[in-house]
Tab-separated table of C-alpha atoms in Angstrom:
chain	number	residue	atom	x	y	z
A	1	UNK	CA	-46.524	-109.826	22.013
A	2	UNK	CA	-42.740	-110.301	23.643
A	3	UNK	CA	-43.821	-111.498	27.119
A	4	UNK	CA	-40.254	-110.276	28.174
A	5	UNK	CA	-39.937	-106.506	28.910
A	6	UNK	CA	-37.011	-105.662	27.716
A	7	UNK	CA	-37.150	-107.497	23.930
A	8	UNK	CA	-39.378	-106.267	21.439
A	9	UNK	CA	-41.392	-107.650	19.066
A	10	UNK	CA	-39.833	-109.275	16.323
A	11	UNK	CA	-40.807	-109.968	12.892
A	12	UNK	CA	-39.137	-112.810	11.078
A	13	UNK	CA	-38.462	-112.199	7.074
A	14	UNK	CA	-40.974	-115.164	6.713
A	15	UNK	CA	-44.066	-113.670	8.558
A	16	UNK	CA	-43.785	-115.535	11.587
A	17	UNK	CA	-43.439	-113.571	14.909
A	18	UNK	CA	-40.992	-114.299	17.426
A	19	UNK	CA	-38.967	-112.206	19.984
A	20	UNK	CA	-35.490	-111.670	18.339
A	21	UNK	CA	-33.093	-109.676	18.577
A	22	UNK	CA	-30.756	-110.577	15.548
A	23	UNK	CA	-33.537	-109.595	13.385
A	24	UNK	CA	-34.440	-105.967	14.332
A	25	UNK	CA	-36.625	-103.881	11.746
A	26	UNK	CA	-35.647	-100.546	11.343
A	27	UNK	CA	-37.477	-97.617	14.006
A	28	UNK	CA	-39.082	-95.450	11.171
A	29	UNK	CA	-38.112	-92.129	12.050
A	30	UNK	CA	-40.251	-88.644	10.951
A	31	UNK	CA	-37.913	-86.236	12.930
A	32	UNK	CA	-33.885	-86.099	13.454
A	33	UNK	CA	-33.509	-83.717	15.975
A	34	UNK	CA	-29.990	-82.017	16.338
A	35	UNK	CA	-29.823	-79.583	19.815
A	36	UNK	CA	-29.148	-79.456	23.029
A	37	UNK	CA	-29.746	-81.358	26.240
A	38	UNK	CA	-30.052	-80.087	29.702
A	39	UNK	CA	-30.043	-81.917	33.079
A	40	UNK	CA	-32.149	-78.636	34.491
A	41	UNK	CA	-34.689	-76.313	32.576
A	42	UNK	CA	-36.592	-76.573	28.627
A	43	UNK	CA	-34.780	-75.866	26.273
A	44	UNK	CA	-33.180	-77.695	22.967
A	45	UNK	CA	-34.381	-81.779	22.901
A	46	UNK	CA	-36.059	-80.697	26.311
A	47	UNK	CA	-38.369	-79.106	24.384
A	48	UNK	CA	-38.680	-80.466	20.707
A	49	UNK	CA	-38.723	-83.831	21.816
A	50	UNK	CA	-42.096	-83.830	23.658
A	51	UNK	CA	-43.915	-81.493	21.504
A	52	UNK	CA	-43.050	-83.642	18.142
A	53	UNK	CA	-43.945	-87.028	20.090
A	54	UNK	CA	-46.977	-85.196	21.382
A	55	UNK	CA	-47.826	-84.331	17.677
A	56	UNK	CA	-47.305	-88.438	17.018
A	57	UNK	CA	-44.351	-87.695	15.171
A	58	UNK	CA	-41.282	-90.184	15.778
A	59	UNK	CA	-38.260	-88.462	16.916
A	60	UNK	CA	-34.480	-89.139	17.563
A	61	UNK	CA	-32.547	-86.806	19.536
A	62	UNK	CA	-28.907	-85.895	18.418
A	63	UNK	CA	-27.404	-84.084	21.572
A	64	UNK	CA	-25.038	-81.416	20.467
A	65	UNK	CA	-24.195	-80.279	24.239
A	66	UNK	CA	-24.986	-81.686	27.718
A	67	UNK	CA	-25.100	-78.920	30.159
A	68	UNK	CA	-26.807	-79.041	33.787
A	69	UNK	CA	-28.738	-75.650	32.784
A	70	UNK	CA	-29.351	-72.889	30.468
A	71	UNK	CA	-26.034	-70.352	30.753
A	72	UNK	CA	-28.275	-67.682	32.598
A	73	UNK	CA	-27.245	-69.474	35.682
A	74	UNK	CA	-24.368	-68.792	37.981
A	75	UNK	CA	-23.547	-71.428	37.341
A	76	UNK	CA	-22.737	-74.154	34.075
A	77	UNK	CA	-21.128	-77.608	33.726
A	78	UNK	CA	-20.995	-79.913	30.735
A	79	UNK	CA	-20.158	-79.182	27.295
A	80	UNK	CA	-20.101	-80.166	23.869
A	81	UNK	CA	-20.098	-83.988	23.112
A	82	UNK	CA	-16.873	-85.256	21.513
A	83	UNK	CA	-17.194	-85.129	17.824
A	84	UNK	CA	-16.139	-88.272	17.258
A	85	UNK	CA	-19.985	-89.520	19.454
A	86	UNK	CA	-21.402	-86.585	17.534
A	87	UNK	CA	-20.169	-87.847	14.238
A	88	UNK	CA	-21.382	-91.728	15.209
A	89	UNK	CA	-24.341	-91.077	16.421
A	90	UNK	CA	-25.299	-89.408	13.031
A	91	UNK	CA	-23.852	-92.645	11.031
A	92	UNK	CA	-25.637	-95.054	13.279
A	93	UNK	CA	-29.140	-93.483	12.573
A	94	UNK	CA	-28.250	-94.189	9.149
A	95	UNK	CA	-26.441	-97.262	9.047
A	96	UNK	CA	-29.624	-98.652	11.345
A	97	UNK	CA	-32.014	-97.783	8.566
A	98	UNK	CA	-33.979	-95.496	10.163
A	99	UNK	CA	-34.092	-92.745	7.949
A	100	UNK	CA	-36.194	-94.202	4.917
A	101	UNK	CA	-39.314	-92.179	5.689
A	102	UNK	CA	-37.059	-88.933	7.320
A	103	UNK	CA	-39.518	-85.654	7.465
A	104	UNK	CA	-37.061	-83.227	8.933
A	105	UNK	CA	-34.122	-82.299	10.521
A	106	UNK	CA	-33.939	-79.726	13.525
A	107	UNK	CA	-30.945	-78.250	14.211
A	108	UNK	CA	-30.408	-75.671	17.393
A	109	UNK	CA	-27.747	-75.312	19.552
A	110	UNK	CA	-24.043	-76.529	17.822
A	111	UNK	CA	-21.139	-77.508	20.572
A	112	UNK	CA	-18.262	-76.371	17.994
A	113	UNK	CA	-17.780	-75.851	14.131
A	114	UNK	CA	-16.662	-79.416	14.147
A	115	UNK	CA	-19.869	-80.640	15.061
A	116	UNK	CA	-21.199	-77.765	12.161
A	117	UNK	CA	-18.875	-79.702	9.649
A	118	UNK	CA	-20.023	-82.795	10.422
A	119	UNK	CA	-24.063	-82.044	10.704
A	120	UNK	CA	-23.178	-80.029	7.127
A	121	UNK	CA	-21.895	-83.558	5.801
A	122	UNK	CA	-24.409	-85.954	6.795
A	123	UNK	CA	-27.532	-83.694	6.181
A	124	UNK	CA	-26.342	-83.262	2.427
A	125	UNK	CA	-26.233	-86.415	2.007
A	126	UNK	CA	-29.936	-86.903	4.054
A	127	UNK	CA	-31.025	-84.769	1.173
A	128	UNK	CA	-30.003	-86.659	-1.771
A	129	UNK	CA	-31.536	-89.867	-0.125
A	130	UNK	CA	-35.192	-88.432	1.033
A	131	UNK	CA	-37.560	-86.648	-1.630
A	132	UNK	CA	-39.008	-83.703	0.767
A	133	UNK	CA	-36.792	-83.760	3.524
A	134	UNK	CA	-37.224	-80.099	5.250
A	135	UNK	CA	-34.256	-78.663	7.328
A	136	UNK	CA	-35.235	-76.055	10.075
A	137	UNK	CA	-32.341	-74.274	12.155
A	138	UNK	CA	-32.803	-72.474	15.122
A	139	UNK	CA	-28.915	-70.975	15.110
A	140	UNK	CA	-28.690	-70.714	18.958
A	141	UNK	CA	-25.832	-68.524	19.303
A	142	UNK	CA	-26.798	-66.365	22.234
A	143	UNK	CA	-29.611	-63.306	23.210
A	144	UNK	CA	-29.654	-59.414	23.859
A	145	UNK	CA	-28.913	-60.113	28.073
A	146	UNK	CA	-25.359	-62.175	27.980
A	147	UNK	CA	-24.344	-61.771	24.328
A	148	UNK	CA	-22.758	-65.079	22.424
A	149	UNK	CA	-22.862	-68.141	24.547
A	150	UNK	CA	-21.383	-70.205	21.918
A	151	UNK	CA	-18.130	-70.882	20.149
A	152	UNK	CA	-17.791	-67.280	17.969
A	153	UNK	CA	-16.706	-69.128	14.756
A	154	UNK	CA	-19.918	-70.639	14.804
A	155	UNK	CA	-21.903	-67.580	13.410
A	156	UNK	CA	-19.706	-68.204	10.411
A	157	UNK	CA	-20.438	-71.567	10.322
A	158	UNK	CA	-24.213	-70.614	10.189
A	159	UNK	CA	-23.614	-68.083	7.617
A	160	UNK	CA	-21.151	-70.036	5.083
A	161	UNK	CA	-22.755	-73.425	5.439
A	162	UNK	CA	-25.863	-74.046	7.647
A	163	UNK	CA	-28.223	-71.654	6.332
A	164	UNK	CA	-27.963	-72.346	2.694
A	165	UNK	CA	-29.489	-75.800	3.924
A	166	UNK	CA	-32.493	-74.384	5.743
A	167	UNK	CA	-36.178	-74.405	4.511
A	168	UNK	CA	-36.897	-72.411	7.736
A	169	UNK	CA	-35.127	-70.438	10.241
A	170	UNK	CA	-36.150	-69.490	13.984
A	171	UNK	CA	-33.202	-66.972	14.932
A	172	UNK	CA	-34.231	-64.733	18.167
A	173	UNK	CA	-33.617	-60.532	17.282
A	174	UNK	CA	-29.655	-61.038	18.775
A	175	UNK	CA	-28.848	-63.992	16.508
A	176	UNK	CA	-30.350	-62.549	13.101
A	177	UNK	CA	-28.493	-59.501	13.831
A	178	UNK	CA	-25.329	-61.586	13.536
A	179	UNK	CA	-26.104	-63.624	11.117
A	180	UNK	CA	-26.893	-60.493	8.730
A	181	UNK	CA	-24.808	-57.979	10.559
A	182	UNK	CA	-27.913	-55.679	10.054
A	183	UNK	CA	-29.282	-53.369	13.217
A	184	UNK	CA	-32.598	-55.670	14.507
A	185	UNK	CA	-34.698	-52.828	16.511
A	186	UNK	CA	-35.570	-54.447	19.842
A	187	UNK	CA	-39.141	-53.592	21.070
């Protein structure tokens, strides 16, 4: 074991263990999870992150949009990320390797339709490369108390290309109304 803290153990081609970092093996990941951060409350990667590592799963979080709380506040800073981080951080996971034994893909709250575009891209691909890979989408796009909270164009961005990717869905009453543009009876 690495007696330093900050390099981890290394494993040489050859068998032979040393600390190195020029030889990295890829961080297997189960989980690519595509949401939202927040500085205050639970939701997005606040949330999925911790229950999927709870559940032993290994997880990398994709933030979509860093905001310092949910928009039920009076207040909200932050936004989406830039695409062009968006779009890299995406590549990165796979140019590291890490994807080989990919489970899923979560995807909740979008910045922008760019960032739509982009996830649409990539997870296409994802789905070529891994037999099984399961895409849920929570399509955070607001809730019965303060209406859309999110870029309007993306409810078509759901509805022309997200959803056609989706093994499962989690929309609240609000956001399957507009994704269907069917009356959702409220109880």
């Amino acid at each position: 074991m690495s007696t330093h803290p900050y390099v981890p153990d290394m494993y040489l081609d050859d068998g032979s263990h040393t600390p190195s970092l020029s030889t990295p093996r890829p961080l297997a990941l189960d989980v690519v999870s595509v949401q939202s951060q927040v500085v205050y409350g639970r939701v997005g990667n606040n949330v999925a992150v911790p229950a999927l590592e709870a559940l032993a799963f290994s997880v990398a979080a994709v933030p979509t949009v860093v905001f310092s709380n949910t928009p039920h506040y009076p207040t909200l800073h932050g936004g989406a990320l830039p695409i062009e981080w968006f779009e890299g951080y995406l590549q990165d996971l796979s140019a590291r390797g890490a994807l080989c034994s990919l489970r899923a893909i979560l995807v909740g709250c979008l910045g922008n339709p760019q960032q739509a575009d982009a996830l649409v891209r990539w997870a296409r691909t994802r789905l070529k490369e891994c037999a099984g890979l399961r895409i849920v989408i929570d399509p955070v796009m607001g809730d019965h108390d303060h209406g859309i909270h999110v870029d309007p164009s993306l409810v078509d961005a759901y509805r022309r290309d997200l959803l056609s990717l989706a093994d499962g869905l989690t929309p609240n009453g609000f956001e399957l109304a507009h994704l269907t543009g069917l009356s959702v009876e409220r109880y």
